[in-house]
Short mmCIF file of N, CA and C in Angstrom, two decimals:
data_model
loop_
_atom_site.label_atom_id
_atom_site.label_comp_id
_atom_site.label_asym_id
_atom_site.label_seq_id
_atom_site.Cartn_x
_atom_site.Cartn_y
_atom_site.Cartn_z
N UNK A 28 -40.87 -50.97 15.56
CA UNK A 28 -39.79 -50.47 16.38
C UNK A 28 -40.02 -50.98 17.81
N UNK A 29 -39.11 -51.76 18.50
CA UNK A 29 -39.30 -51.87 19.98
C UNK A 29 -39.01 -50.77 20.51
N UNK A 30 -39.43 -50.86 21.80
CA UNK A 30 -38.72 -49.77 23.12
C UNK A 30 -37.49 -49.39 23.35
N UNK A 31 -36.88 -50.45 22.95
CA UNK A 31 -35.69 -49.90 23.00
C UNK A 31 -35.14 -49.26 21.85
N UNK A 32 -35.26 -49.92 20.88
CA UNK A 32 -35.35 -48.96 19.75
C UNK A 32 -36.12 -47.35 19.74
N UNK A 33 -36.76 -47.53 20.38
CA UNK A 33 -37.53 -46.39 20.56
C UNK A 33 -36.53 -45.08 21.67
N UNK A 34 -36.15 -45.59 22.29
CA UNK A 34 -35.20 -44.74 23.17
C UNK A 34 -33.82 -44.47 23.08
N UNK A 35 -33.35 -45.16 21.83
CA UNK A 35 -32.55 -45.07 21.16
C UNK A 35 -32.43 -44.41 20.32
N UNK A 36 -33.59 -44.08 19.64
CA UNK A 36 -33.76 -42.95 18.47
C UNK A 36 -33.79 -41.60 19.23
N UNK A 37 -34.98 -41.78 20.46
CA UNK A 37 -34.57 -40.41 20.62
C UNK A 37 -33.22 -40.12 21.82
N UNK A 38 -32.69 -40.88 22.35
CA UNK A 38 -30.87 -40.57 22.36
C UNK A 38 -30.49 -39.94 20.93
N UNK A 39 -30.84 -40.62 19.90
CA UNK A 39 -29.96 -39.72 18.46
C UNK A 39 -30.56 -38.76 17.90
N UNK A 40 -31.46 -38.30 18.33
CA UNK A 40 -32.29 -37.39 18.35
C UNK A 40 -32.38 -35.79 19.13
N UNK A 41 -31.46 -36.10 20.57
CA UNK A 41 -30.73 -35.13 21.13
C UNK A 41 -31.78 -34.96 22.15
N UNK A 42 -33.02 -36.01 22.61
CA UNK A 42 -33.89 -35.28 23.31
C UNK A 42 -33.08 -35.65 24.74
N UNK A 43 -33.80 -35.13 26.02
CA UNK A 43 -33.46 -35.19 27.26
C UNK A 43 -34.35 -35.34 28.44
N UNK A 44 -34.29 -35.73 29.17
CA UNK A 44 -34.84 -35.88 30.46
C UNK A 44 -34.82 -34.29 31.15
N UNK A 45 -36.11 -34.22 31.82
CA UNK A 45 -36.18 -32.89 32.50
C UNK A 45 -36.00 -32.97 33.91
N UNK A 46 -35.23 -32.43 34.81
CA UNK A 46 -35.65 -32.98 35.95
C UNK A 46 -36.04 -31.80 36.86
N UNK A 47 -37.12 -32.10 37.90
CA UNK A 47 -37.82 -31.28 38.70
C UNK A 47 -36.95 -29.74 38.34
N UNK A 48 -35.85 -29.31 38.75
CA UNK A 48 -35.17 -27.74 38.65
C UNK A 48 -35.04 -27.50 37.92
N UNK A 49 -35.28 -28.16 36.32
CA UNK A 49 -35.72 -27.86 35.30
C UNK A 49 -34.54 -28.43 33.91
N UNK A 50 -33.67 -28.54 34.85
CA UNK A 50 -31.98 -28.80 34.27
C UNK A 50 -32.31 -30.25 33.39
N UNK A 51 -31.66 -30.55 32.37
CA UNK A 51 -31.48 -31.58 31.60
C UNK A 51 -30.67 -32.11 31.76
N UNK A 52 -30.64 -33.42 31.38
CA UNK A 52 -29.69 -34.49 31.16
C UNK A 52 -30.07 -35.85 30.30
N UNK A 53 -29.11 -36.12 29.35
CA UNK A 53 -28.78 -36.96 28.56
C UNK A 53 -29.70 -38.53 28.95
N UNK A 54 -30.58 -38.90 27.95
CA UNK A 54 -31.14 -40.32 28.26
C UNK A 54 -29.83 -41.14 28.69
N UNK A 55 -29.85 -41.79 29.90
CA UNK A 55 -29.20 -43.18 29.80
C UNK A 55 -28.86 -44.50 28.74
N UNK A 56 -28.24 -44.54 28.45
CA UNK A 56 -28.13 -45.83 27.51
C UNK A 56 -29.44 -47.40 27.94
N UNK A 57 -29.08 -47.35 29.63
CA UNK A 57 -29.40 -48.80 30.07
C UNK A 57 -30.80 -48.03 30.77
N UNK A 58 -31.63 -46.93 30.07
CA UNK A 58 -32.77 -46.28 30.90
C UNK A 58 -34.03 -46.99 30.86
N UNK A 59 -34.23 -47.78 29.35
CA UNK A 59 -35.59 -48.68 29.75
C UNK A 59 -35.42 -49.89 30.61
N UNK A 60 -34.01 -50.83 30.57
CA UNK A 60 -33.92 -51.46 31.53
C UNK A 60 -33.96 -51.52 33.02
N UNK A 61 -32.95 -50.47 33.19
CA UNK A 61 -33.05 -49.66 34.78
C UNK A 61 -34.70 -49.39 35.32
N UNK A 62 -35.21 -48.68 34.34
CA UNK A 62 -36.36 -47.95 34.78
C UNK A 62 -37.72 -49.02 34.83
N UNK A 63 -37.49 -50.21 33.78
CA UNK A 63 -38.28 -51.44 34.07
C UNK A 63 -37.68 -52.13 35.04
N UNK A 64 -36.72 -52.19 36.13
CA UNK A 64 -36.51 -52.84 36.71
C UNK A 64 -36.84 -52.06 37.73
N UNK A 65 -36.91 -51.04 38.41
CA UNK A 65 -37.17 -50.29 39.22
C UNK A 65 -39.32 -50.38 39.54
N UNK A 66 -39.71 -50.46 38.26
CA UNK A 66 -40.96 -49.80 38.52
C UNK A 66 -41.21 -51.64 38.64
N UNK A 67 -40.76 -53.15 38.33
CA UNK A 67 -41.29 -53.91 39.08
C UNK A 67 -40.96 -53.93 40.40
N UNK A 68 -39.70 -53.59 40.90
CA UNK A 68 -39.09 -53.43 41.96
C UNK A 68 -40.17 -52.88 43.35
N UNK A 69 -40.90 -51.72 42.91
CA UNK A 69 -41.63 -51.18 43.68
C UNK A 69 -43.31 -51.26 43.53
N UNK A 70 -43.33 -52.40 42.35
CA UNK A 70 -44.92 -53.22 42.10
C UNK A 70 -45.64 -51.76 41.41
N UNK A 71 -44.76 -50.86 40.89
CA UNK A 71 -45.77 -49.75 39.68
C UNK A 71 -46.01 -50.32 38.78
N UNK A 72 -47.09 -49.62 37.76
CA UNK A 72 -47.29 -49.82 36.62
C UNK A 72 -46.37 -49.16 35.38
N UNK A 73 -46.34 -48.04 35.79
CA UNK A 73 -45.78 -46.92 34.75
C UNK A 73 -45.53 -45.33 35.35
N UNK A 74 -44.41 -45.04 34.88
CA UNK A 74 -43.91 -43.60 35.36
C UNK A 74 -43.47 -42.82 34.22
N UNK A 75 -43.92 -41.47 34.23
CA UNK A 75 -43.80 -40.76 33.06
C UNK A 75 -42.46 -40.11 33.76
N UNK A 76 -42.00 -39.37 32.73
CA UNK A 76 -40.93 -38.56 32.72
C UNK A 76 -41.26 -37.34 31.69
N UNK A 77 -40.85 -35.74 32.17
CA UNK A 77 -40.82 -34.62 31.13
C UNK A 77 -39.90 -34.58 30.37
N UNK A 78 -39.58 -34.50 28.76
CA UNK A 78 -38.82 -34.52 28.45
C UNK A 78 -38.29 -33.32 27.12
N UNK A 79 -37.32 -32.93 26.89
CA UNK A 79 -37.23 -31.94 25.83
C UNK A 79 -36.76 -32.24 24.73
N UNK A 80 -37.68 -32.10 23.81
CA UNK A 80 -37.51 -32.50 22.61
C UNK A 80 -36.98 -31.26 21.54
N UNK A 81 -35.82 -31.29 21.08
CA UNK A 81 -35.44 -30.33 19.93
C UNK A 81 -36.23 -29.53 18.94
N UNK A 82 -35.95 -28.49 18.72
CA UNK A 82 -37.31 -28.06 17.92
C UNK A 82 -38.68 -27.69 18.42
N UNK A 83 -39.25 -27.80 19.41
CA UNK A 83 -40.86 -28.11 20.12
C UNK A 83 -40.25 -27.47 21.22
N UNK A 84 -41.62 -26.55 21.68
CA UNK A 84 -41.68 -25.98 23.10
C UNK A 84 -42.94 -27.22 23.72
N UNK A 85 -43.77 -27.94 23.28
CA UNK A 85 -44.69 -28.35 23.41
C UNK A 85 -43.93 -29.32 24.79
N UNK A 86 -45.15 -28.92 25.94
CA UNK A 86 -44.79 -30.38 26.95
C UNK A 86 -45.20 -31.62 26.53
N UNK A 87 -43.87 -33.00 26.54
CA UNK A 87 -43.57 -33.94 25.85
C UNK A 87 -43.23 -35.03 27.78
N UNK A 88 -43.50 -35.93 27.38
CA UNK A 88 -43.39 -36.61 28.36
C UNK A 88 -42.62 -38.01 27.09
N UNK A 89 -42.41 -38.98 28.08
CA UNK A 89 -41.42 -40.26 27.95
C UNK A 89 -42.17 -41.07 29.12
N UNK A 90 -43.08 -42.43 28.39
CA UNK A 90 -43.94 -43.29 29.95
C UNK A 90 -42.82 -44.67 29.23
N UNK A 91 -42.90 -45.37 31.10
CA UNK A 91 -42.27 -46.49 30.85
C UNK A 91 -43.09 -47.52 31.73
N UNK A 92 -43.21 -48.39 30.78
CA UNK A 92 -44.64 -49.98 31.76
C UNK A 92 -43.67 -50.70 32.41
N UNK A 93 -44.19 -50.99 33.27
CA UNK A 93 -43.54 -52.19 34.20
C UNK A 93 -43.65 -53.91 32.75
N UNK A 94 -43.85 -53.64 32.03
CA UNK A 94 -43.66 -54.74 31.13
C UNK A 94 -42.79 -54.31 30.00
N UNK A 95 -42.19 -52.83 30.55
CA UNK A 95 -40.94 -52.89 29.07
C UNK A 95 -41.29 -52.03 28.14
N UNK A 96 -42.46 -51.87 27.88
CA UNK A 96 -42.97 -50.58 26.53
C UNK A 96 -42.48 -48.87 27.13
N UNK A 97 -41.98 -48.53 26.14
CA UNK A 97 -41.97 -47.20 26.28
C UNK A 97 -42.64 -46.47 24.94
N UNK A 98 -43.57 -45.30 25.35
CA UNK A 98 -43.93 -44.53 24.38
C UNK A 98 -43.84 -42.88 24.85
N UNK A 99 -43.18 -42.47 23.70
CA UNK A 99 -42.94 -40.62 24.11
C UNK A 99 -44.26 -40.20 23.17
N UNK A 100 -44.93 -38.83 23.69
CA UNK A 100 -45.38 -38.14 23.04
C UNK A 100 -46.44 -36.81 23.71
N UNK A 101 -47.20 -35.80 23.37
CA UNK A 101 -47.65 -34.84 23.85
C UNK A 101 -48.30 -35.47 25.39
N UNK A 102 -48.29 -34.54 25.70
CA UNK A 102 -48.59 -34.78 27.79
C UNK A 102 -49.91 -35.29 27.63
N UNK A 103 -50.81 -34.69 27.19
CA UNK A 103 -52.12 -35.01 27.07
C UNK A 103 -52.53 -36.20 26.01
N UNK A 104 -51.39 -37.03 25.11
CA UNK A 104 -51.57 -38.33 24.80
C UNK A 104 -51.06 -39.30 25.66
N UNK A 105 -49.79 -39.27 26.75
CA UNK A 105 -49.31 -39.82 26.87
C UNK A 105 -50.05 -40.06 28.45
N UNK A 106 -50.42 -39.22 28.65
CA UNK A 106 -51.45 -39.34 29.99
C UNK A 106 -52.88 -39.91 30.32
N UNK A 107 -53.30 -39.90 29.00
CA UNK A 107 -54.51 -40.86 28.28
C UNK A 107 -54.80 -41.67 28.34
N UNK A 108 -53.66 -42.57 28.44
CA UNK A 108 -53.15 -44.44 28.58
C UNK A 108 -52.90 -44.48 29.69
N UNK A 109 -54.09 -45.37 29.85
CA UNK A 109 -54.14 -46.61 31.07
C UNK A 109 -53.64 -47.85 31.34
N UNK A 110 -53.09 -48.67 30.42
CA UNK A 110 -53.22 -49.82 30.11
C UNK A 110 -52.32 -50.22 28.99
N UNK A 111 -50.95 -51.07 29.51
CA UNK A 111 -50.31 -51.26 28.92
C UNK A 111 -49.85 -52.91 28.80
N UNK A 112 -50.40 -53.56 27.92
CA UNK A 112 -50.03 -55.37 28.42
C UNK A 112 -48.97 -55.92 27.79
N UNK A 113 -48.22 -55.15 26.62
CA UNK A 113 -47.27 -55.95 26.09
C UNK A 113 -46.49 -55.06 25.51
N UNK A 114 -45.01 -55.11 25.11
CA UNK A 114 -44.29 -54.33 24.58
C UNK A 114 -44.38 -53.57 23.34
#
């Protein structure tokens, strides 16, 4: 599955972006692009996002590499990873 595939599933999946006041909103369609273009834009590596996943109270994050990979999963896996070289 690519990244984008990957953020695509969970768009059909119903999950969401959390933002700071706690309020949700709908993944973007163009969000791994945007968000890889942004984090070379400003020379990051990777920026997580909280996200709510259906079903699960568990905190869930969404990381995106400045090379395009995205991987969702528990806070404490997704915070683990250092090091991301290829999609």
């Amino acid at each position: 599955m690519t990244s984008q595939e990957h953020i695509e599933s969970l768009r059909r999946h119903g999950v969401r972006l959390i933002a700071k006041d706690g309020t949700t909103r709908e993944i973007p369609a163009d969000f791994l692009e945007t968000t890889t273009k942004m984090l070379n834009d400003i020379r990051a590596r990777k920026i997580t996002y909280s996200i709510k996943v259906p079903e699960t109270d568990e905190e869930m994050l969404l990381a995106i590499w400045n090379c395009g990979y995205a991987e969702s999963g528990s806070a404490d896996e997704i915070l683990s990873h250092t090091e991301r070289t290829e999609e």
